[in-house]
Short mmCIF file of C-alpha atoms in Angstrom, two decimals:
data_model
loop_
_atom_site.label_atom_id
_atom_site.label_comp_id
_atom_site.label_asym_id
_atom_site.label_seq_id
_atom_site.Cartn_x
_atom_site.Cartn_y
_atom_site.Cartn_z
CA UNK A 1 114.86 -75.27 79.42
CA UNK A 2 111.74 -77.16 79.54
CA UNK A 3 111.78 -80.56 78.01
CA UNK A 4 110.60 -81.43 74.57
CA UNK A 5 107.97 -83.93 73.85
CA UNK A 6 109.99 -86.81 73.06
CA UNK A 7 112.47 -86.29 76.42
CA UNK A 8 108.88 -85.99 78.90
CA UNK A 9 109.87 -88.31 81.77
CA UNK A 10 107.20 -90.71 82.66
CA UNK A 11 105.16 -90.28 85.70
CA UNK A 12 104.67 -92.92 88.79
CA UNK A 13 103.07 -92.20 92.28
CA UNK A 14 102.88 -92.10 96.24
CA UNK A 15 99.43 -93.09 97.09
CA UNK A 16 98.49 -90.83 99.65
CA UNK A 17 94.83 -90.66 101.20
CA UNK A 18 95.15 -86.73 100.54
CA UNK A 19 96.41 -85.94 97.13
CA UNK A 20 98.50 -88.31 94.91
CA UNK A 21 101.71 -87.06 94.60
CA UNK A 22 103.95 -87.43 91.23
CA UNK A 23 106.95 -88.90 91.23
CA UNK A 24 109.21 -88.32 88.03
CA UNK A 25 111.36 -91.14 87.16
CA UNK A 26 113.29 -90.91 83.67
CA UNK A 27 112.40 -93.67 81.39
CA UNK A 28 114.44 -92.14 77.77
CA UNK A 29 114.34 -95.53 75.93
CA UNK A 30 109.88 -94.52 76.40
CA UNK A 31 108.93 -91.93 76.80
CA UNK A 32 105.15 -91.05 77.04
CA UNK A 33 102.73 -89.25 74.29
CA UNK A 34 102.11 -86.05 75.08
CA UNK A 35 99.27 -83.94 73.01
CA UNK A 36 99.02 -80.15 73.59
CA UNK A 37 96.16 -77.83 72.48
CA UNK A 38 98.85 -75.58 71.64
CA UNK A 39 100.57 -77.63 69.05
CA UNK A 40 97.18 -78.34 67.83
CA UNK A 41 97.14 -74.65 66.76
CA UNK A 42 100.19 -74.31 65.06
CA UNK A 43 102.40 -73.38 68.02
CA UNK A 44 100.72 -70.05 67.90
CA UNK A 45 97.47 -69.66 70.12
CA UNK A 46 94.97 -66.03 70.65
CA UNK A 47 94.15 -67.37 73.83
CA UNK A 48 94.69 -64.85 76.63
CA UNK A 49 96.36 -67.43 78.86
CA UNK A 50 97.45 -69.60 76.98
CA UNK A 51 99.70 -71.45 79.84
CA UNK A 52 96.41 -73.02 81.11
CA UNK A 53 95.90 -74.67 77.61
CA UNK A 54 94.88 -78.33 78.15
CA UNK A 55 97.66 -81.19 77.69
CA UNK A 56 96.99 -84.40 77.65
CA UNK A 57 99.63 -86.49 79.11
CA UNK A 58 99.46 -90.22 78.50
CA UNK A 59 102.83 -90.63 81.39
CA UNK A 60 100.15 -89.92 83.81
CA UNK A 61 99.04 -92.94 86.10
CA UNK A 62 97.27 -92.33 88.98
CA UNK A 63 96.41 -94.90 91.49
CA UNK A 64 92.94 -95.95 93.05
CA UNK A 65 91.07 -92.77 95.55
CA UNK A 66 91.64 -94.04 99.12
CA UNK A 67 88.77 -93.37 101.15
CA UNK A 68 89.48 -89.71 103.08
CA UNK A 69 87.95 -87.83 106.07
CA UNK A 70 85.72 -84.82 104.90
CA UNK A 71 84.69 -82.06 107.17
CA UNK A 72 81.45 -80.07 105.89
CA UNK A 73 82.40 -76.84 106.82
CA UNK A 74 79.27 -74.87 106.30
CA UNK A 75 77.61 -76.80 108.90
CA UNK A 76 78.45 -74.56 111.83
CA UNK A 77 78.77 -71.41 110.00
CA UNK A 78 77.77 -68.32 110.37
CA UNK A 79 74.38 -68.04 108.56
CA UNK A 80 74.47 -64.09 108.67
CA UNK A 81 77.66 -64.18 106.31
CA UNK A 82 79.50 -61.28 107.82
CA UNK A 83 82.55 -62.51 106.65
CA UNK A 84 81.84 -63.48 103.55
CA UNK A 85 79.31 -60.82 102.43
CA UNK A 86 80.74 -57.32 103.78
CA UNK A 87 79.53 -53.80 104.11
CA UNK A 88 79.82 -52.52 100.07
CA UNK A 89 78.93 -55.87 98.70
CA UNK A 90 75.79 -56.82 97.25
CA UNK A 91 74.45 -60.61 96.13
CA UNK A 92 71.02 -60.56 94.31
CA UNK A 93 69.17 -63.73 93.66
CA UNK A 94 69.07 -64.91 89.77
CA UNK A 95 65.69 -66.85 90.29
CA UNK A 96 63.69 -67.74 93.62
CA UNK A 97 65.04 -70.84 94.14
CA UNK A 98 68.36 -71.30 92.83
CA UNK A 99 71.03 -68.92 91.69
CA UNK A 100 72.46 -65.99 93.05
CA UNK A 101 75.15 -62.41 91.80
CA UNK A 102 77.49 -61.24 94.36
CA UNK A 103 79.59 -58.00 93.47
CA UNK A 104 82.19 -56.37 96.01
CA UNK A 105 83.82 -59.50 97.40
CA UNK A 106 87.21 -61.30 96.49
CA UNK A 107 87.31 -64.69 97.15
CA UNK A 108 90.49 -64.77 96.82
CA UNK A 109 90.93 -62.98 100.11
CA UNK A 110 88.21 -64.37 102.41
CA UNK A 111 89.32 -65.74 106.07
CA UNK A 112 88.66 -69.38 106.97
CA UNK A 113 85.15 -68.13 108.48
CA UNK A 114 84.26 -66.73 105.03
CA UNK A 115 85.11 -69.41 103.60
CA UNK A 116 83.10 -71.56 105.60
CA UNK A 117 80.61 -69.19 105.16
CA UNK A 118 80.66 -69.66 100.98
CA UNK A 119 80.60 -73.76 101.72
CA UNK A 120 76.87 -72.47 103.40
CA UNK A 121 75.80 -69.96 101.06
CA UNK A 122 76.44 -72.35 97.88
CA UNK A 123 74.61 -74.92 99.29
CA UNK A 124 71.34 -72.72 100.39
CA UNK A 125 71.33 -71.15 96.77
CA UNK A 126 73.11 -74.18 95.04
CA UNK A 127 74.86 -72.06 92.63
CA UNK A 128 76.53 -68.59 92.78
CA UNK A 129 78.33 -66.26 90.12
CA UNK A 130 81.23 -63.93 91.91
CA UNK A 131 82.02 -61.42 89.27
CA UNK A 132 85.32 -59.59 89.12
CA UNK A 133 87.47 -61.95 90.87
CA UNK A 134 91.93 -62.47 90.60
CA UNK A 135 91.17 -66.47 89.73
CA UNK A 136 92.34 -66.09 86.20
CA UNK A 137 95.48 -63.69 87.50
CA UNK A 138 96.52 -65.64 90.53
CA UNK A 139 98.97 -68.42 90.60
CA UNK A 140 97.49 -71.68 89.67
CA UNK A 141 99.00 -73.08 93.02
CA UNK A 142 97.04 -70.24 95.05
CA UNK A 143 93.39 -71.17 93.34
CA UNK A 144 94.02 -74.61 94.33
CA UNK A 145 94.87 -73.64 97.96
CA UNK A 146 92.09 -71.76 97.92
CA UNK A 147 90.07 -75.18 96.70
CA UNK A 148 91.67 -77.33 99.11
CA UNK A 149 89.66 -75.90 101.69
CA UNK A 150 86.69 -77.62 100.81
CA UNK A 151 87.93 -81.31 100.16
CA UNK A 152 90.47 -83.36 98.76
CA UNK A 153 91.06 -82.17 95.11
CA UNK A 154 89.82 -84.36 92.74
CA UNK A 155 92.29 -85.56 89.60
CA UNK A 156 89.75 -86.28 86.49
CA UNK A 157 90.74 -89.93 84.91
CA UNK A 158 90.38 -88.53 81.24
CA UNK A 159 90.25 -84.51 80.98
CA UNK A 160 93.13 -81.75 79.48
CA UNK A 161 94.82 -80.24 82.19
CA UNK A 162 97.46 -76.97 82.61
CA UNK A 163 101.11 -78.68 82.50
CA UNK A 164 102.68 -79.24 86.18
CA UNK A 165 98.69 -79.10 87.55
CA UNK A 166 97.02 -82.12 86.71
CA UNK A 167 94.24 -80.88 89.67
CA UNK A 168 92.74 -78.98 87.12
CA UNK A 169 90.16 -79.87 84.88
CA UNK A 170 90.19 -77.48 81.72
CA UNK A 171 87.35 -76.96 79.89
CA UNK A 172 88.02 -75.99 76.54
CA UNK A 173 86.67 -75.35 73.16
CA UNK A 174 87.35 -73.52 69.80
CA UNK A 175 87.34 -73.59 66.00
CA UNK A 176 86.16 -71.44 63.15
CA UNK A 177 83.09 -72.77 61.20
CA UNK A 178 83.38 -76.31 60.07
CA UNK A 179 85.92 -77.33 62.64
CA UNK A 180 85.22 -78.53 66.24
CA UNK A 181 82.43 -76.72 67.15
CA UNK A 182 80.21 -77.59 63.80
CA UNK A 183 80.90 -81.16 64.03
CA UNK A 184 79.64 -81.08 67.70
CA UNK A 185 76.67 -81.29 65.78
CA UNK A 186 77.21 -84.08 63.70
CA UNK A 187 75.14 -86.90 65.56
CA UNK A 188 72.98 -84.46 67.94
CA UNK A 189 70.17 -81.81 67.68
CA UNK A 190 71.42 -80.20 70.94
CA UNK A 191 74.05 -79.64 73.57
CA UNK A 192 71.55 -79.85 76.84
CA UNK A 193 73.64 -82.43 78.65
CA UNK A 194 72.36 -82.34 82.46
CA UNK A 195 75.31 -83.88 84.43
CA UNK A 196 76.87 -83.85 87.89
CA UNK A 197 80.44 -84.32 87.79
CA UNK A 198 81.75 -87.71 88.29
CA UNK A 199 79.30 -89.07 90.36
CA UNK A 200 81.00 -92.42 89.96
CA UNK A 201 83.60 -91.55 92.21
CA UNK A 202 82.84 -93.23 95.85
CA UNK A 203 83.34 -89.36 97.17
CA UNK A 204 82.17 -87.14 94.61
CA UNK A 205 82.41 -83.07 94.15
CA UNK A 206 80.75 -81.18 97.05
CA UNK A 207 81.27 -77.15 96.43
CA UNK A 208 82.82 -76.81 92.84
CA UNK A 209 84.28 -73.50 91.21
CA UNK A 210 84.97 -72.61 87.30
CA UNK A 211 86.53 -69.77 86.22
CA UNK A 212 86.91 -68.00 83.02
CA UNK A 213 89.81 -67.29 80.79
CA UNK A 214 87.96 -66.98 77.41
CA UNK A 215 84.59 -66.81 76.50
CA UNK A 216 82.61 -65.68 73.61
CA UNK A 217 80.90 -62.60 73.21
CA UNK A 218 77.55 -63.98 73.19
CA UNK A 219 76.68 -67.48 74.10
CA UNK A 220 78.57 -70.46 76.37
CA UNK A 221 76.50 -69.94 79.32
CA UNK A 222 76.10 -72.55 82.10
CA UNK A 223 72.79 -74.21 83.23
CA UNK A 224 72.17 -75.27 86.97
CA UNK A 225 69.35 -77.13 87.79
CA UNK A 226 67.85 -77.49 91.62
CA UNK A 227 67.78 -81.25 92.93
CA UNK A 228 66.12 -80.44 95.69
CA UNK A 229 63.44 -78.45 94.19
CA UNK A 230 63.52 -81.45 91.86
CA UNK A 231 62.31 -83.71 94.66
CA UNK A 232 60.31 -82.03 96.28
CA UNK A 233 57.82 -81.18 93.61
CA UNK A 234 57.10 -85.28 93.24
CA UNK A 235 54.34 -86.28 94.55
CA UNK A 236 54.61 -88.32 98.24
CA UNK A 237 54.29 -91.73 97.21
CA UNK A 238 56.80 -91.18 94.95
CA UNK A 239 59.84 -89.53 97.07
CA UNK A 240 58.47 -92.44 99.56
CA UNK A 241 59.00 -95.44 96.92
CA UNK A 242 62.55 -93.37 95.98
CA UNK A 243 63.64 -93.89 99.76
CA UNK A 244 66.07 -97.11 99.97
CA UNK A 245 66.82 -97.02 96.48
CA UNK A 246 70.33 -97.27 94.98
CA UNK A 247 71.82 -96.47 91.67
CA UNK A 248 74.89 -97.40 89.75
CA UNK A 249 77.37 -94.71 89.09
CA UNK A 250 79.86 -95.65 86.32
CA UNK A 251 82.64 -94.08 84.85
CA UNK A 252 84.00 -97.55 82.62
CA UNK A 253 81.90 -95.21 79.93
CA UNK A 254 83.58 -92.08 79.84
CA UNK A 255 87.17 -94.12 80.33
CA UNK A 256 86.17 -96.48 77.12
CA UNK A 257 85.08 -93.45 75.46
CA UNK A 258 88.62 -91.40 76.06
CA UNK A 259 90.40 -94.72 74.68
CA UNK A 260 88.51 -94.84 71.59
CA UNK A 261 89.94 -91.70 70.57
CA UNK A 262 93.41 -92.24 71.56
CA UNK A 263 93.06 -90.06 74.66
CA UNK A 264 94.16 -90.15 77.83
CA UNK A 265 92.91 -92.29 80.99
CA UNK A 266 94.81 -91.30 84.30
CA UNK A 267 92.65 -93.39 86.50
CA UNK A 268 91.30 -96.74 85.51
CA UNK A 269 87.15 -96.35 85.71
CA UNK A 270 85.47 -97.31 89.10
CA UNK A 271 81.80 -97.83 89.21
CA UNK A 272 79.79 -97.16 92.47
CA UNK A 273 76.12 -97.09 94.13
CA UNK A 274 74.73 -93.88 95.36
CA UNK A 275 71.20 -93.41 97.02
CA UNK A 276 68.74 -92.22 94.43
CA UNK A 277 67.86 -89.18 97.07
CA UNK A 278 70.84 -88.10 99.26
CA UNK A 279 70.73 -85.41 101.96
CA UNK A 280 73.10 -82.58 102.38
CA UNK A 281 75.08 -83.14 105.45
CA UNK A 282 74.75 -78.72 106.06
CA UNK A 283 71.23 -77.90 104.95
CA UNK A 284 69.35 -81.74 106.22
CA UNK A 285 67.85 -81.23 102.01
CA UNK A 286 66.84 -83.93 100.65
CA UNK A 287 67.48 -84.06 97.21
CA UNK A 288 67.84 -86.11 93.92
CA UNK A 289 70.86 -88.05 93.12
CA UNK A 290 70.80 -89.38 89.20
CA UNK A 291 73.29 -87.94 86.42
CA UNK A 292 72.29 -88.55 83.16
CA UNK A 293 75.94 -87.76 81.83
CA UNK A 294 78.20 -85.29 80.23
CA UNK A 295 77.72 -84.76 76.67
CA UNK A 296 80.58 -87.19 75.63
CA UNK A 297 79.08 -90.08 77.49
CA UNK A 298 75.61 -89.02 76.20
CA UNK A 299 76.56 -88.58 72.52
CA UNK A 300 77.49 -92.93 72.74
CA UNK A 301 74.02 -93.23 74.17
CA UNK A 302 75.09 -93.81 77.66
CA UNK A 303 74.32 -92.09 80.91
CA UNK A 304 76.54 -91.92 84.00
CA UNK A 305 73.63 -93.52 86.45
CA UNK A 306 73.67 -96.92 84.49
CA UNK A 307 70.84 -98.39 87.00
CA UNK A 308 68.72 -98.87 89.66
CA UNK A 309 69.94 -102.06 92.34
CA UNK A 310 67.11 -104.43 93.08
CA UNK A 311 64.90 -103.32 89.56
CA UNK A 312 64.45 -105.38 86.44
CA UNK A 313 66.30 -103.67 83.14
CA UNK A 314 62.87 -102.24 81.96
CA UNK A 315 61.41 -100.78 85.49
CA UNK A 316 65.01 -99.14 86.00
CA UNK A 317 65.20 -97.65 82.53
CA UNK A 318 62.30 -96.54 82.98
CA UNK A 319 62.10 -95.00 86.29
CA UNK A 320 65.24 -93.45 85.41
CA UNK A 321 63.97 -91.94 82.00
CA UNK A 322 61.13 -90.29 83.97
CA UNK A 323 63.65 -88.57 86.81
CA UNK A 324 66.09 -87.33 83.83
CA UNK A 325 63.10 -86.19 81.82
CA UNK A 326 61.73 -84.41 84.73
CA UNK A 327 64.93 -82.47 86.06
CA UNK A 328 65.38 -81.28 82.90
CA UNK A 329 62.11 -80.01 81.95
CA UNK A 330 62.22 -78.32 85.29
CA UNK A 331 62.55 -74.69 83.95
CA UNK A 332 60.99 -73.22 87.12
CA UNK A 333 63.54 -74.48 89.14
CA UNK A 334 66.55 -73.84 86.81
CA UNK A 335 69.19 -71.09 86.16
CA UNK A 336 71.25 -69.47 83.27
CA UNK A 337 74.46 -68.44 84.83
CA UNK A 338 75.95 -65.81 81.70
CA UNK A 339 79.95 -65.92 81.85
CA UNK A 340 81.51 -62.42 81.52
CA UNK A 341 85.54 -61.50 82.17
CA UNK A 342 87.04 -62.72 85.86
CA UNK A 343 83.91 -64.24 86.85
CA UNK A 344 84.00 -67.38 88.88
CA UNK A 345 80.82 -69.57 89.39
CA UNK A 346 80.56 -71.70 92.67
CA UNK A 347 77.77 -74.34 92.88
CA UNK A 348 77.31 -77.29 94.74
CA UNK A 349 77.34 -80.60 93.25
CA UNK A 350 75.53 -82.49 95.56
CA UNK A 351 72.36 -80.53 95.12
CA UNK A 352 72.51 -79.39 91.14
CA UNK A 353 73.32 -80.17 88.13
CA UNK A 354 74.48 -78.52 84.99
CA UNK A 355 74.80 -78.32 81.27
CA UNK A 356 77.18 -75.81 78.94
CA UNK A 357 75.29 -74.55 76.07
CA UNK A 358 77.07 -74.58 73.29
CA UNK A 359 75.04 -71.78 70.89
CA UNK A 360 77.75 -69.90 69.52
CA UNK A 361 79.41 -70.24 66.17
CA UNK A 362 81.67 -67.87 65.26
CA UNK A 363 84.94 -69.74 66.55
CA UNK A 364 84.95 -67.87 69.75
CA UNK A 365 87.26 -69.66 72.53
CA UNK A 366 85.45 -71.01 75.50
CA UNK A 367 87.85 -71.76 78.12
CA UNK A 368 87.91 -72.06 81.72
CA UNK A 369 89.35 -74.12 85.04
CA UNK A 370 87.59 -76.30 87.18
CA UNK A 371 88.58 -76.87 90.59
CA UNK A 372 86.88 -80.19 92.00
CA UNK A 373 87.01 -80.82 95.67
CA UNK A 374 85.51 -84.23 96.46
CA UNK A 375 83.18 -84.14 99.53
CA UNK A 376 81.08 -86.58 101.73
CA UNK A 377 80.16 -90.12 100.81
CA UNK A 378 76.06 -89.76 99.72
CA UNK A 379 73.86 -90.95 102.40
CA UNK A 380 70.38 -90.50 102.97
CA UNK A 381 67.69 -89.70 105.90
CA UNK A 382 64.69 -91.65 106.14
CA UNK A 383 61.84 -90.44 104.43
CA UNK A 384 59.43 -87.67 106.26
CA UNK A 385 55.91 -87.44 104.46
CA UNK A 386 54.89 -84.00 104.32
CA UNK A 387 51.00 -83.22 105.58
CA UNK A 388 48.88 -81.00 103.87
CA UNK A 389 47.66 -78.11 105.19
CA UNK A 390 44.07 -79.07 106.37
CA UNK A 391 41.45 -77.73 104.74
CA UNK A 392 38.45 -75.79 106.42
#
């Protein structure tokens, strides 16, 4: 019989530099607050699977990320994709230079070589939409193996997670019409929130997959945006200035903002500095490396990358206020990824990032999993001026 609320042992851990490992150890005289989305809805929920419903489970203490050793695995593989992208399959390209379909492949399945293979293909079209895939079907545990391939799974400090699988990050919302999804609107004029997740961390997200349990009928899609496009339409004195240039990452933010509202923080906040323009360790792109937050962060009036090392409070805010301004206007190098039944969306982190729309408003449930792998330390390559084409 599974354990009430109240009876919920309390959680301490192994540190281990590959996963942290729970430990249960019964404390009855405390035992820790536990909310569940389910209980939120009466103990009765529509949701079609409704055991990946996020908890939120205050007994939860994780300790500090140890530093790991990450292998890049599309480096050295096999650019013509043959086992990733078989005979019967077909992958079509969503705009020219980021985004692409595939239909006829389960990735579920792939070999270690097609798996490498995906590491490669995400980061030359830095996001891709597999459509009817066994994510949502499978055991949790399986996903997550299939994750671990590409990194170390990353815990989030402050997110809802699936009881017994704290590795996943749910995203999840619902209401009808003057519940969570109209008061979303309450202090904003719109949900574009252009993130990359938790850049803070010293190791953040390389290849990163969400997949769909719910969804409305119309509206949720995702947004991907191309960093490296990003950068390289800036003109050269500019991506030369950018060179040698550090940012702080912080997540104290996010944590302070999860404690404000009596919710949960796992991890206590780290803050860290990341080169402005990182390269990717399989494609030698160079691309830009500033996160102007998720929405939650953003609605305080805070962004992720807090500033730039070595500039004065104004020249950093406002250097930084041009690079958010122009990734987001970007439209010619961005994508609308539209979420349909068993699709799962793979995009690379390092090289994108993202925003949910959030345009419907019927009460529709938006719901899916995120699987996080953390990659390579950001580093960059010294700067290489481009020479124009001479003119005759």
């Amino acid at each position: 019989m599974a354990p009430s609320v109240q009876q919920l042992p309390e959680e301490t851990l192994v540190v281990s530099t590959e996963k942290a490992v729970p430990i249960v150890v019964k404390t009855p005289e405390e035992s820790p607050k536990v909310k569940r989305q389910i209980n939120l809805e009466g103990g009765k929920t529509d949701a079609k699977y409704p055991q990946y419903l996020p908890t939120w489970n205050h007994g939860q203490k994780y300790p500090p990320l140890e530093p790991f050793n990450y292998i890049e695995h599309g480096k050295d593989a096999d650019p013509s994709f043959k086992d990733l992208l078989p005979e019967g399959s077909k992958i079509q390209k969503l705009t020219p230079s980021i985004g692409s379909e595939v239909t006829g492949v389960q990735l579920s399945k792939l070999s270690p070589a097609g798996r490498d293979q995906l590491a490669l293909l995400v980061a030359q079209r830095k996001v891709v939409a597999f459509r009817d895939q066994d994510f949502a079907d499978i055991p949790a545990k399986d996903a997550l193996e299939f994750g671990s391939h590409f990194g170390r799974h990353h815990i989030h400090p402050t997110s809802g997670s699936p009881e017994g699988y704290p590795e996943l990050h749910i995203v999840h919302r619902y209401g009808p019409t003057g519940s969570e999804i109209d008061s979303f609107f309450d202090n904003r004029t719109s949900a574009v929130s252009w993130h990359s997740d938790v850049s803070y961390e010293a190791q953040p997200p390389g290849v990163t997959f969400l997949y769909i349990f719910d969804t409305p009928e119309v509206g949720g899609d995702t947004l991907f945006a191309n960093q490296v496009e990003a950068y390289n339409r800036l003109s050269e004195p500019l991506k030369e200035r950018l060179h040698g240039l550090k940012a702080v990452h912080s997540g104290f933010e996010q944590a302070q903002f999860s404690r404000d509202r009596g919710g949960v923080v796992r991890r206590e906040p780290v803050k860290n500095e990341h080169p402005i323009v990182r390269t990717h360790p399989a494609t030698g792109e160079k691309a830009l490396y500033v996160n102007a937050g998720c929405e939650e962060v953003k609605a305080d009036g805070f962004t992720v990358t807090r500033s730039i090392v070595g500039l004065k409070k104004e020249e950093s805010e406002a250097l930084l206020a041009f690079l958010f301004n122009h990734i987001g206007r970007g439209v010619d190098y961005q994508a609308r990824v539209r979420w349909a039944p068993k699709t799962v969306v793979a995009w690379d982190n390092r090289v994108t990032v993202h925003s949910a729309t959030t345009d419907w408003r019927t009460g529709e449930r938006r719901h899916l999993a995120r699987i996080t792998p953390q990659a390579d330390a950001p580093y960059e390559t010294p700067y290489v001026k481009i020479e124009e084409p001479v003119k005759t």
